[in-house]
CSV table of C-alpha atoms and ligand atoms in Angstrom, one decimal:
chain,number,residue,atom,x,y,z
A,16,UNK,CA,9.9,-18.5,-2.7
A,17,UNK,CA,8.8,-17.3,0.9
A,18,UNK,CA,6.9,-18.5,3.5
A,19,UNK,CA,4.3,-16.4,4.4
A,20,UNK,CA,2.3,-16.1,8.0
A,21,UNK,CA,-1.4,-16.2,7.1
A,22,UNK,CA,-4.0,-14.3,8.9
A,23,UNK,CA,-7.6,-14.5,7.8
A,24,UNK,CA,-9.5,-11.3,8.3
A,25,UNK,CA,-12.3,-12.0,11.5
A,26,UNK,CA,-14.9,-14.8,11.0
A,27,UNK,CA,-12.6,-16.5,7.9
A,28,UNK,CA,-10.6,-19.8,7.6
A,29,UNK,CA,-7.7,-20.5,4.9
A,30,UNK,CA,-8.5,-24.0,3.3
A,31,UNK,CA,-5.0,-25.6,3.2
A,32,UNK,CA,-4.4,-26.7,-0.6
A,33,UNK,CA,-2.5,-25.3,-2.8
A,34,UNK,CA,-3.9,-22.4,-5.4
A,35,UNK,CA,-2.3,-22.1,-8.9
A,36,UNK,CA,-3.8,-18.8,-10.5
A,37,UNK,CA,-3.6,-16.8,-13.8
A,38,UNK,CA,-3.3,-13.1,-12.8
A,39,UNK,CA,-4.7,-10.5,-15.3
A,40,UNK,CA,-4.0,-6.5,-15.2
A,41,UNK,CA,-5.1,-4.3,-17.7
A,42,UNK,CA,-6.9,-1.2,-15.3
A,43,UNK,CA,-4.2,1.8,-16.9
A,44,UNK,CA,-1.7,1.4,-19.2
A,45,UNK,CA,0.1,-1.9,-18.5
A,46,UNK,CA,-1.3,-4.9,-20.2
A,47,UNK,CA,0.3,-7.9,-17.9
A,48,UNK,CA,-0.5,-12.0,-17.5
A,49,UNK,CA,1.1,-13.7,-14.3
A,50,UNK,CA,1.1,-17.5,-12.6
A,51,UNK,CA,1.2,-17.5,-8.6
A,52,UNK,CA,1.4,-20.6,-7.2
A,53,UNK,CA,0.5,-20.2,-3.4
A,54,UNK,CA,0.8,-23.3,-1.3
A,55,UNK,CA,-0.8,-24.9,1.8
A,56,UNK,CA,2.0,-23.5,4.1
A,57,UNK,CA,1.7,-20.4,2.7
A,58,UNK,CA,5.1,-20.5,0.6
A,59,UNK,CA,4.5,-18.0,-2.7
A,60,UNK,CA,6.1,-18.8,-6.1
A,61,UNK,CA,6.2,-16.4,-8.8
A,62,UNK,CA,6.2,-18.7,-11.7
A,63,UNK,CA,6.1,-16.1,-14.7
A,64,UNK,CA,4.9,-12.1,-14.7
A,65,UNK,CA,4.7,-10.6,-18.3
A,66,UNK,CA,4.4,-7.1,-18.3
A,67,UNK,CA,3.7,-5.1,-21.7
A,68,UNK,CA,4.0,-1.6,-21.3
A,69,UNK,CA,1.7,0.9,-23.4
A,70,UNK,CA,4.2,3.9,-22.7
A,71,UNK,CA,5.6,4.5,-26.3
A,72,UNK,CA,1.8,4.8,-27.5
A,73,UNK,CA,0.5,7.2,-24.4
A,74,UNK,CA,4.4,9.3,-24.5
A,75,UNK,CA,3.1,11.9,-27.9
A,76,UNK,CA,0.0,12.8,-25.6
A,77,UNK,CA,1.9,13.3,-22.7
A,78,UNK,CA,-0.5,10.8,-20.3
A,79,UNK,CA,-2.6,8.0,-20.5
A,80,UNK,CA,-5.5,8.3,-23.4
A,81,UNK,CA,-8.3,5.7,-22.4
A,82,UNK,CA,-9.6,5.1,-26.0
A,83,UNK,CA,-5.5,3.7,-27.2
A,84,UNK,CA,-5.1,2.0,-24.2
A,85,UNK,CA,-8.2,-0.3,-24.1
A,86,UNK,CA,-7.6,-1.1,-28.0
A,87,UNK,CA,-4.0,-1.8,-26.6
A,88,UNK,CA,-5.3,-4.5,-24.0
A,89,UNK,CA,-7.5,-6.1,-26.7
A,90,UNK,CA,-4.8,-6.4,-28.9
A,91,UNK,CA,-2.8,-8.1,-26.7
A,92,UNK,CA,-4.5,-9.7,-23.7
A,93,UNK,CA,-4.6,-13.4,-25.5
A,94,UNK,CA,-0.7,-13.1,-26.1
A,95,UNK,CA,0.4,-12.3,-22.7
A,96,UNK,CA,-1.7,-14.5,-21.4
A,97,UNK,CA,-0.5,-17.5,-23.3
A,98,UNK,CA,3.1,-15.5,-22.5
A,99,UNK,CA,2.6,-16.3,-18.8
A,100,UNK,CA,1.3,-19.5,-18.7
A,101,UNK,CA,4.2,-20.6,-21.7
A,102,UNK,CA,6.9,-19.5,-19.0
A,103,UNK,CA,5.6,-20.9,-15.8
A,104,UNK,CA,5.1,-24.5,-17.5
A,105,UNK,CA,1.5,-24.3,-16.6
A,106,UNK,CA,-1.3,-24.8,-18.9
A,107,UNK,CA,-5.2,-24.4,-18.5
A,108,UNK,CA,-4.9,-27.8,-17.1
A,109,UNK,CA,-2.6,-27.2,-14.3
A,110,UNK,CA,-4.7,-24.0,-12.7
A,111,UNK,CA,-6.8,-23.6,-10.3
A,112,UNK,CA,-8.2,-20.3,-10.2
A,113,UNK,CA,-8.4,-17.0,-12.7
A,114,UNK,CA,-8.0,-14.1,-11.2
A,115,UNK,CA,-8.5,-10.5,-12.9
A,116,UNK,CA,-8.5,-6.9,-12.3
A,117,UNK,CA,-12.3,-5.9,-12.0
A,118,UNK,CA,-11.6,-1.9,-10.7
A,119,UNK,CA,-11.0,0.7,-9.9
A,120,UNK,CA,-9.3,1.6,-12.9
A,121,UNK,CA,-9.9,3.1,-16.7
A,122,UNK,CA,-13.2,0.9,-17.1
A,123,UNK,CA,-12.8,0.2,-20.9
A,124,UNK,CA,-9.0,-1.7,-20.1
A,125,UNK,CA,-10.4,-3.4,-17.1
A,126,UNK,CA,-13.5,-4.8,-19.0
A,127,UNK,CA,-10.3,-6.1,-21.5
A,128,UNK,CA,-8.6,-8.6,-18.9
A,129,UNK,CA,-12.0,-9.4,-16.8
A,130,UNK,CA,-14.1,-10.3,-19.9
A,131,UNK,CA,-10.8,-12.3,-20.8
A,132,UNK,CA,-10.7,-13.9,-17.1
A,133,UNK,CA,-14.1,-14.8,-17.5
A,134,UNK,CA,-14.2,-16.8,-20.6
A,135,UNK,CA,-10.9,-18.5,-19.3
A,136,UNK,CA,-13.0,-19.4,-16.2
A,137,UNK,CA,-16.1,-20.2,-18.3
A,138,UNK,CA,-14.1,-22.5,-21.1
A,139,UNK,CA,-12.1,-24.7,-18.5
A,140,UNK,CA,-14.2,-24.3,-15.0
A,141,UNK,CA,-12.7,-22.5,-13.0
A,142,UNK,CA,-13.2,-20.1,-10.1
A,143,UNK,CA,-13.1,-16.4,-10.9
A,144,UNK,CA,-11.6,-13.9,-8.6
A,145,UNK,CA,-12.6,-10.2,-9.3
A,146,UNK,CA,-9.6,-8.8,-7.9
A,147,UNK,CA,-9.5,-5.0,-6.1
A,148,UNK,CA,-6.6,-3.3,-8.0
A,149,UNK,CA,-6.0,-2.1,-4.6
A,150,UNK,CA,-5.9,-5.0,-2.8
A,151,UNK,CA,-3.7,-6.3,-5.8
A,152,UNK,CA,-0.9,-3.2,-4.1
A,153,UNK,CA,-1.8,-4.1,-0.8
A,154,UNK,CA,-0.2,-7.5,-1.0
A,155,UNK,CA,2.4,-7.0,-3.8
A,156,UNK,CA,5.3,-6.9,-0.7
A,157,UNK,CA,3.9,-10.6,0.2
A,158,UNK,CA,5.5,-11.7,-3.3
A,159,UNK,CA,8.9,-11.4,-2.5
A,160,UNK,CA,9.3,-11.3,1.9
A,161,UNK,CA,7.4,-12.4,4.6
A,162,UNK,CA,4.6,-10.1,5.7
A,163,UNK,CA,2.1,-11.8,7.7
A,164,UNK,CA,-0.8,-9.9,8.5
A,165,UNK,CA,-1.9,-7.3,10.0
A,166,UNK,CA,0.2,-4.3,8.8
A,167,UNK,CA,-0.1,-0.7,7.8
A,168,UNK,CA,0.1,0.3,4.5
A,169,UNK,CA,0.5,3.1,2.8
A,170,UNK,CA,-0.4,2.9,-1.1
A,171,UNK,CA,1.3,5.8,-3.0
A,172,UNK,CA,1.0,5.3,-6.8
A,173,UNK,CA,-0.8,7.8,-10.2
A,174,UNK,CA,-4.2,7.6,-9.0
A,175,UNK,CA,-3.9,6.2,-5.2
A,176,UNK,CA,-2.7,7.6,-2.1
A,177,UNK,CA,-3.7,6.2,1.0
A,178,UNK,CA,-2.9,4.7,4.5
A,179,UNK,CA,-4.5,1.6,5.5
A,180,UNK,CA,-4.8,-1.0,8.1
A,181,UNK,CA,-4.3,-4.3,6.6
A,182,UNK,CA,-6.1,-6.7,9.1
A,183,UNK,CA,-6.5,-9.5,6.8
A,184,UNK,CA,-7.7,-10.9,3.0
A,185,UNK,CA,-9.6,-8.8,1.9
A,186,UNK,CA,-9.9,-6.3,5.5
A,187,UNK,CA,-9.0,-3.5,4.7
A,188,UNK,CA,-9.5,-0.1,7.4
A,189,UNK,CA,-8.9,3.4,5.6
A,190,UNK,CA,-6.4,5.7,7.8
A,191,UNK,CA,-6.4,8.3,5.5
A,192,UNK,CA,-6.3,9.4,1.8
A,193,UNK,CA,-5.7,12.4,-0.1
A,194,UNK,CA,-8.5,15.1,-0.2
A,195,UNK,CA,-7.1,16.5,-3.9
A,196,UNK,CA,-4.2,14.7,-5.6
A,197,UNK,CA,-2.0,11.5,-5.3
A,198,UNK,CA,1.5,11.6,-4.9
A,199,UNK,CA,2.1,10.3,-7.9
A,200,UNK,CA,-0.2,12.4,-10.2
A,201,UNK,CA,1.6,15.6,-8.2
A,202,UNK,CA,5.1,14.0,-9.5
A,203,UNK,CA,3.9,13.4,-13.0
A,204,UNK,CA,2.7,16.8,-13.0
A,205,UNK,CA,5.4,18.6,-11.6
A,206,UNK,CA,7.6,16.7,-14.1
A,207,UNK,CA,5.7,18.2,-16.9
A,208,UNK,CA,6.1,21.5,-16.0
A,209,UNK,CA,9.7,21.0,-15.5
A,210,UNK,CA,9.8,19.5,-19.5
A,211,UNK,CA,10.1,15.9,-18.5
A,212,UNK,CA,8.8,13.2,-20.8
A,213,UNK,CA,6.2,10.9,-19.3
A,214,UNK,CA,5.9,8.9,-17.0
A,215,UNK,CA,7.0,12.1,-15.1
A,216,UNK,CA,8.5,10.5,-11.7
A,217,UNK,CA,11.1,8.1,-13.1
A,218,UNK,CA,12.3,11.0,-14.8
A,219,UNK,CA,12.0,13.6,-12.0
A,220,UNK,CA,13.9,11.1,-9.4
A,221,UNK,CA,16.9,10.7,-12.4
A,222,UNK,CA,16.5,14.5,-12.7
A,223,UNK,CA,16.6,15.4,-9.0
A,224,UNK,CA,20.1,13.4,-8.4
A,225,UNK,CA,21.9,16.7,-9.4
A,226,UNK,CA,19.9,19.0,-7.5
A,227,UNK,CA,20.0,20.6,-4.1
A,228,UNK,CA,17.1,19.7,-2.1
A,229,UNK,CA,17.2,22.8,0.1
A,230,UNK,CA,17.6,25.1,-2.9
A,231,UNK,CA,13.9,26.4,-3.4
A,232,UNK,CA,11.2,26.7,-0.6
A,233,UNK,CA,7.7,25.1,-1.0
A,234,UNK,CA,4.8,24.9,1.1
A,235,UNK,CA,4.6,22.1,3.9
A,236,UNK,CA,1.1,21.0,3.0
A,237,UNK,CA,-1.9,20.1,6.1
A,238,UNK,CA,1.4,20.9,8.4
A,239,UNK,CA,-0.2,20.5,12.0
A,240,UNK,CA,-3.5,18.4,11.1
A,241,UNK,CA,-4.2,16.0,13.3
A,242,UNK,CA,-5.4,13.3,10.9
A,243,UNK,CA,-3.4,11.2,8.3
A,244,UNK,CA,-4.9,12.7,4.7
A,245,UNK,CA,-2.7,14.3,2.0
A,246,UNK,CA,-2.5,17.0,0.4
A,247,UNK,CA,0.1,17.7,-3.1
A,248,UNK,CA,-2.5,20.4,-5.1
A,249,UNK,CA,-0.7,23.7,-3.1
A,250,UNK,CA,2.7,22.0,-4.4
A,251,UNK,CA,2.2,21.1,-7.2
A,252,UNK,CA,0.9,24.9,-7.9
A,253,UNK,CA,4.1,26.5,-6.0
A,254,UNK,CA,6.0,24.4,-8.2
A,255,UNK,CA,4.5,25.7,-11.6
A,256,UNK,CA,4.9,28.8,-10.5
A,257,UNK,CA,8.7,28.2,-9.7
A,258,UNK,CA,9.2,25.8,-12.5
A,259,UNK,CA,8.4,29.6,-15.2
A,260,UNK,CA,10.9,31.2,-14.4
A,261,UNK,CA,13.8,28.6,-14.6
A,262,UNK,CA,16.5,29.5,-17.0
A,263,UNK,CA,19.0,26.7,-16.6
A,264,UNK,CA,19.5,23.0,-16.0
A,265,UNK,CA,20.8,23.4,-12.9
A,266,UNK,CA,18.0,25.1,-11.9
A,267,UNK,CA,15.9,22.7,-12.8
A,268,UNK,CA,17.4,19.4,-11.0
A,269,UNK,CA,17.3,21.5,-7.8
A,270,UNK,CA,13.0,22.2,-8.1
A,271,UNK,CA,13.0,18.2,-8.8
A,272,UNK,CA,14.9,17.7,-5.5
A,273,UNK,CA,13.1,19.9,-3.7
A,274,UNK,CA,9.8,18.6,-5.1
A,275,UNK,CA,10.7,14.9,-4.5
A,276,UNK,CA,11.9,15.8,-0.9
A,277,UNK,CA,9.1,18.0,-0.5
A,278,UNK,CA,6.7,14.7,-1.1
A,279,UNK,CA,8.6,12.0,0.7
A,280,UNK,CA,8.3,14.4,3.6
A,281,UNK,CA,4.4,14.7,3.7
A,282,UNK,CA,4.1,10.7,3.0
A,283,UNK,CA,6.9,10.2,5.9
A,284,UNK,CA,5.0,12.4,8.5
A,285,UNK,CA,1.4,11.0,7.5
A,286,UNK,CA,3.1,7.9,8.2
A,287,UNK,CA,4.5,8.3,10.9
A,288,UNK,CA,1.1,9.9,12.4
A,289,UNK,CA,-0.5,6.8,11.0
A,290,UNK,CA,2.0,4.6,12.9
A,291,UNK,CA,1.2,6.3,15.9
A,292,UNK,CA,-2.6,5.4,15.7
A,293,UNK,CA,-2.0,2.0,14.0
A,294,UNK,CA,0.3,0.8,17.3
A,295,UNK,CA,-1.7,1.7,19.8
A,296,UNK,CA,-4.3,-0.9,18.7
A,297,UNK,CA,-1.8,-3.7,17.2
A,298,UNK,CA,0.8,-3.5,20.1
A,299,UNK,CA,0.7,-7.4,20.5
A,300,UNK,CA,0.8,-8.7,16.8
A,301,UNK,CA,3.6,-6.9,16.0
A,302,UNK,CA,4.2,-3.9,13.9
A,303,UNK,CA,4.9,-4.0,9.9
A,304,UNK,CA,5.2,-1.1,8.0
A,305,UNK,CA,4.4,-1.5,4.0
A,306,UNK,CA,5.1,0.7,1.2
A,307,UNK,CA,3.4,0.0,-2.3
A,308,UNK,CA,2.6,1.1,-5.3
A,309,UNK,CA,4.6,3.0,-8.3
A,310,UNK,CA,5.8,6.1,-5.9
A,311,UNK,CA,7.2,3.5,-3.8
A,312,UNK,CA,10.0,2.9,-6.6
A,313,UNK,CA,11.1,6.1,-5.7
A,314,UNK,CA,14.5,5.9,-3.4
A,315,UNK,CA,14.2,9.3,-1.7
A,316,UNK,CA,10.8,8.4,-0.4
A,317,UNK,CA,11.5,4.9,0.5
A,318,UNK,CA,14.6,6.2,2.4
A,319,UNK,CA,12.1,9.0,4.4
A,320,UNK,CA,9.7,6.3,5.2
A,321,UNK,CA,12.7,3.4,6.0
A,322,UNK,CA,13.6,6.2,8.4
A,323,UNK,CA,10.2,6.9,9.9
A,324,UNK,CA,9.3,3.0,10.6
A,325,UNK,CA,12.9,2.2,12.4
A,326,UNK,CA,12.1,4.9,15.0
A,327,UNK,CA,8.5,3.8,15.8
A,328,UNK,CA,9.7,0.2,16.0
A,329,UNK,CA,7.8,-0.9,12.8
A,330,UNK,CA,9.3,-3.5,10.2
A,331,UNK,CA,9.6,-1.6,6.8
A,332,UNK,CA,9.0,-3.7,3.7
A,333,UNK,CA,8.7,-2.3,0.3
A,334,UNK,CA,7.9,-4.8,-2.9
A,335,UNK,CA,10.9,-5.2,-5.2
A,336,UNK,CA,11.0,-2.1,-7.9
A,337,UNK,CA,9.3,-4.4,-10.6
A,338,UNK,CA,6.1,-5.1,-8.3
A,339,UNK,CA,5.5,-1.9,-7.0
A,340,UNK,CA,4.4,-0.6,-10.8
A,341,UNK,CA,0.9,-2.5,-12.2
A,342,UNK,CA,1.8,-5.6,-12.8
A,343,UNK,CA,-0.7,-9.1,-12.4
A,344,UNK,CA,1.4,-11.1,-10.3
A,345,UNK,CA,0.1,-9.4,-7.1
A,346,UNK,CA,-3.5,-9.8,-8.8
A,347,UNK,CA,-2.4,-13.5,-8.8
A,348,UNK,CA,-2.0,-13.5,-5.4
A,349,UNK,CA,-4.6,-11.3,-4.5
A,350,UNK,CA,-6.7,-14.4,-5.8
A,351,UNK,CA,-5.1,-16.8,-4.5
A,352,UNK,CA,-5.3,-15.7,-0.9
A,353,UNK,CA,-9.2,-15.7,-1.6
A,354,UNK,CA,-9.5,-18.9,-3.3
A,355,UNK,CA,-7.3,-20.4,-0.1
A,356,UNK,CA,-10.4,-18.5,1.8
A,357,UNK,CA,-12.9,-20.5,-0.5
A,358,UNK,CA,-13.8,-17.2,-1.7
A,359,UNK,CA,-15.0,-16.4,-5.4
A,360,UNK,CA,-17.5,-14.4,-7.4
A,361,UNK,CA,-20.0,-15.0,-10.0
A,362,UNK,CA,-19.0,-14.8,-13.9
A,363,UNK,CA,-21.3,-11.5,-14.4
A,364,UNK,CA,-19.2,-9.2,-11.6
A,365,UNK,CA,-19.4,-5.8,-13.2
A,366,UNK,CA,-16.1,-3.9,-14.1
A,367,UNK,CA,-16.2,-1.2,-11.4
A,368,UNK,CA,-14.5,2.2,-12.3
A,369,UNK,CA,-14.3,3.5,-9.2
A,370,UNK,CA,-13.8,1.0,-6.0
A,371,UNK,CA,-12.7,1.7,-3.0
A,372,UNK,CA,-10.8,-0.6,-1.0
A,373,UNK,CA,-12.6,0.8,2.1
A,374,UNK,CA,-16.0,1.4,1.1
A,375,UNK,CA,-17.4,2.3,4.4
A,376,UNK,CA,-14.9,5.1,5.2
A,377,UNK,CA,-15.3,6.3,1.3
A,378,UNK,CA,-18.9,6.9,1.7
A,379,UNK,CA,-18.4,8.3,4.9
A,380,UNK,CA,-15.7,11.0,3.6
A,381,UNK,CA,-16.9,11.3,-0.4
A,382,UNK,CA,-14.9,14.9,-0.6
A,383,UNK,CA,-11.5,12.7,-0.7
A,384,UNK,CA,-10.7,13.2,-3.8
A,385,UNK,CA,-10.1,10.4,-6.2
A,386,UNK,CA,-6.8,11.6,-8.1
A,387,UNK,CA,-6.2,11.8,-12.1
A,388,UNK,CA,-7.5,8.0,-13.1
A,389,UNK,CA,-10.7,9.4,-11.0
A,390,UNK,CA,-11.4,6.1,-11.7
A,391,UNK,CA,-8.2,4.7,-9.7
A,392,UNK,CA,-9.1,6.0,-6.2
B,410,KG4,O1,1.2,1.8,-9.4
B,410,KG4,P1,1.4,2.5,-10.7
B,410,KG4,O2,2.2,1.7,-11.8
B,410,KG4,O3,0.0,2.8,-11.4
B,410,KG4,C1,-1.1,3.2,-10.7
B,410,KG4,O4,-1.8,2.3,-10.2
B,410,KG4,O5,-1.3,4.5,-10.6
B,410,KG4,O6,2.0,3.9,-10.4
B,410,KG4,C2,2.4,4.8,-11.4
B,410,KG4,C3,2.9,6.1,-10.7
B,410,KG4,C4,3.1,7.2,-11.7
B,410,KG4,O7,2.5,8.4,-11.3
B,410,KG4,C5,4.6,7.3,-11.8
B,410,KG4,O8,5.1,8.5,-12.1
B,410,KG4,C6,5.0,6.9,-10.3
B,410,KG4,O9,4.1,5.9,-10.0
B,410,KG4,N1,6.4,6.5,-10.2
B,410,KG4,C7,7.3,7.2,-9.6
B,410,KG4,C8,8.5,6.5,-9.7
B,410,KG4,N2,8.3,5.4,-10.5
B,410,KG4,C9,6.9,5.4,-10.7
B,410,KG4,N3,7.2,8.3,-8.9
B,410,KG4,C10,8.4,8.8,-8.3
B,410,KG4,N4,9.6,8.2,-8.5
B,410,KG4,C11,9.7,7.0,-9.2
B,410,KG4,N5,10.9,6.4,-9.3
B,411,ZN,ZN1,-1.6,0.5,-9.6
């Protein structure tokens, strides 16, 4: 339970009542059903989040195959669902909003959970929110501490990787992205090389704990840029090319440290160039610092970036480890910040593969590359 400050973005008003919403996730390989309650004052309650994870049925193919994981989702959606609503003591009765993932994402999962939201809303009446994935990330820290708006955010996950100002629901300002890979996608790479099972950065991180970070060199990537994009392709490359001609286990762990340090030092000095930007037009409304997203499990980089926001002055906040992997309670809230707002959308909102959260600076800059989901980014 926390008590959140809310901030509409410019020109919108919260409604004070109190939103109960069925959060749905099913964009990649996680099918998951949640319950948020959000009320008036802007306390959040995370009555159930039911995650089922698809990773057994991806691991023999090494990644995520589209075609298993939306049969996944279908087979289970209705379960989960029912899973969610069972543990928070809620039924249909007791909600006021549906809320689903609607993109950007692997578009034959995410039509899985926003057809489902949509008959949910259709069968009982209720308002439908189709949820940005993104903006699902952006608030997932708001679940568990008090993060009022506006922060910076820096989304680091498989197929996102991205520094954002967060002005309010739903306002989202792109600082800068990656122009090849995200930093997730260059760990789960990496890991392959180095003969780790998938999903490649849990395993790298446990990996990397009996490694010497300094042991190998790597390039620094877009050392010296003046802007706060990404870059992990050279890396990831360097690494390969390291990673064949490793004989023994001790070898190996150091390349993961080195690799892991080698990322949380390009997301800590993007950050920190973001920070610099970012406080110069927020110096009043104080300055929060947000990690999210699946990389942001990682300890190493949370440490760099920890680091990084105590010396500019910023808050650091980073979701608990089970909310910064998918899950649908942050979609929960996601909708529930924009019922509060009186905003919903129509029953036929399309599924959108690719969505980004800021679609002006996207279609400004379309070389920024999208990452492995293509979709995701
Ligand atoms: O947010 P998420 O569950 O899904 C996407 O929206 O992409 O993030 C998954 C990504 C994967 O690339 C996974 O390897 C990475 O997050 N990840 C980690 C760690 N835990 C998850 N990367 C490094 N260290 C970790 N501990
Ligand atoms: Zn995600």
């Amino acid at each position: 339970m926390r008590l959140l400050q809310e901030r509409a973005a410019p020109g919108n008003r919260m409604t004070p009542s109190t939103q109960t919403v069925l959060g749905l996730e099913t964009s990649c390989d996680e099918t998951a059903a949640s319950v948020v309650r959000l009320d008036a004052d802007g306390t959040v309650e995370v009555l159930s989040s039911i995650i089922a994870s698809q990773i057994a049925a991806h691991a023999p193919f090494g990644g995520v195959v589209p075609e298993i994981a939306a049969r996944a989702h279908v087979e289970s959606i209705d379960g989960i669902a029912a899973a969610a609503l069972a543990e928070a003591g809620v039924g249909f009765e007791g909600l006021t909003g549906v809320a689903a993932t609607a993109g950007p994402g692997l578009v034959g999962g995410v039509m899985v959970g926003l057809s489902f939201g949509k008959a949910v809303a259709l069968a009982r009446g209720l308002p439908l929110v189709a949820v940005n994935h993104l903006e699902g990330h952006a608030v997932s820290a708001r679940l568990a501490a008090e993060v009022g708006y506006p922060f910076l955010l820096l989304l680091v996950s498989g197929g996102h990787c991205q520094l954002l100002a967060v002005e309010g629901v739903g306002a989202c300002r792109r600082l800068g992205s990656t122009i090849d890979d995200a930093a997730g996608e260059a760990f789960d790479k990496i890991a392959k090389t180095l003969g780790l099972p998938y999903p490649g950065g849990p395993a790298l991180e446990r990996l990397a704990e009996q490694g010497d970070p300094a042991h190998f060199e790597l390039p620094r990537m877009l050392l010296g840029r003046k802007d706060c994009d990404f870059s992990f392709s050279g890396l990831k490359t360097a690494a390969a090319r390291i990673a064949e001609g490793l004989t023994t286990q001790a070898e190996r762990a150091d390349l993961a440290a080195t690799v892991q340090a080698a990322i949380a030092t390009q997301l800590a000095e993007r950050s920190d160039r973001a920070m610099g930007l970012y406080a110069a037009e927020h110096a009043d409304e104080g300055l929060r610092f947000v990690v999210a997203g699946g990389v942001a499990a990682n300890r190493a980089v949370r440490a760099r970036l920890q680091a990084v926001a105590e010396k500019r002055g910023f808050s650091f906040t980073a979701p608990p480890l089970a909310y910064c992997t998918d899950n649908a309670a942050m979609i929960a809230l996601a909708g529930a910040e924009r019922l509060a707002l009186g905003m919903s959308d129509p029953l036929d909102a399309a599924a959108r593969p690719r969505w980004p959260l800021d679609e002006a600076a996207a279609s400004a800059n379309p070389t920024h590359a999208p990452g492995r989901k293509g979709a995701k980014a």
